[in-house]
Amino acid sequence: LLPRIMSMVCLSDFEAYAKKYLPKIAWDYFAAGADDCTTRDENILAYKRIRFRPRMLRDVSVMDIRTKILGSEISFPVGIAPTGFHQLAWPDGEKSTARGTLLTYSTCSLEEISAAAPGGLRWFQLYIHRNRAASQQLVRRAEALGFQALVLTADLPYTGKRRDDVRNGFRLPPHMKVKNLEGYGLPPNSLDPSVTWNDIYWLRSLTRLPIIIKGILTREDAELAVKHGVQGIIVSNHGGRQLDEGPATIDALVEVVEAVRGRVEVYVDGGIRKGSDVLKALALGAKCVFIGRPALWGLAYKGEEGLQDVLRILQDEFRLSMALAGEYFKRLAQRSPKAAFNLNCRRMSQNHKKSCT
């Protein structure tokens, strides 16, 4: 067991712990960005350029921060983003994050996740493989096991170049397996780079589950997503692990929200490190945010308990930020997708700052 003597006050404390105590190859895998890591770092820096214009005397004595995503209530607008190979951070792996999103490249099976959290809100994140029968069976397994939505990842026709993984010759330890793909005979690099928008219709023919598309960064693709009938969009650049020097997700969020015009729910991931970041994302139109690396840092610290600590800190910071910004809602879940907290955010193009009020 790793020592746990640090006082955990903010998410950066969990990051420091994970960096210190995880094996270097595991830390490098989780931390990796593509090429120069410009986009990975910009995801965080972009939040720091957003400024609040707080309002006073607004009666923030009582706040209800619950919300709904696709009709299901959650305690506050933060979920767990799909990230790979959780057993590199903690022995129970994805079982400890079973109340969040599960991905194809999991070191625990769909069945193990369902058993670990039978009442949890679980979405299944899907990559489409060249062997379409394997993808089809995964979709049907997920639906049969009670997963409530499919998350189609659109930004990974090929894996981005992550230099530390190349240097380290990264591969899973022999005792870890990608359990959801066992038995399908899939070769390495079996993802299908020929996937197009029409494949959403193919997915729709397989399942009645809502389809959420992950990896959208532009107005044009947001409009295509709506046109092809998805129920949600996750504004994401894969944590800066795919195409380097693309937009930070919080910057892309504004463009996507404007294009969607409330027709589907819009979420965002990447760069969220404080409760005030959550508030900024919601102020700019996101219905909910997802955290990736911070969830892994929590796992590395103390498994499911560490992850719950991360979520508790974010929840406390979010509630405090709402109060100090002067925002009160009888029910966050009743907010219109286009209302964005009644916070009008304007871009200040000369210095790339945004101001929210």
mmCIF file of N, CA and C in Angstrom, residues 41 95 269:
data_model
loop_
_atom_site.group_PDB
_atom_site.id
_atom_site.type_symbol
_atom_site.label_atom_id
_atom_site.label_comp_id
_atom_site.label_asym_id
_atom_site.label_seq_id
_atom_site.Cartn_x
_atom_site.Cartn_y
_atom_site.Cartn_z
ATOM 1 N N ASP A 41 -2.197 21.205 -22.003
ATOM 2 C CA ASP A 41 -1.959 22.294 -21.058
ATOM 3 C C ASP A 41 -2.931 23.445 -21.266
ATOM 4 N N LYS A 95 -14.035 -0.930 -11.142
ATOM 5 C CA LYS A 95 -15.051 -1.214 -10.129
ATOM 6 C C LYS A 95 -15.165 -0.060 -9.144
ATOM 7 N N ASP A 269 -15.542 18.142 -21.195
ATOM 8 C CA ASP A 269 -14.496 17.604 -20.322
ATOM 9 C C ASP A 269 -13.177 18.299 -20.643
#
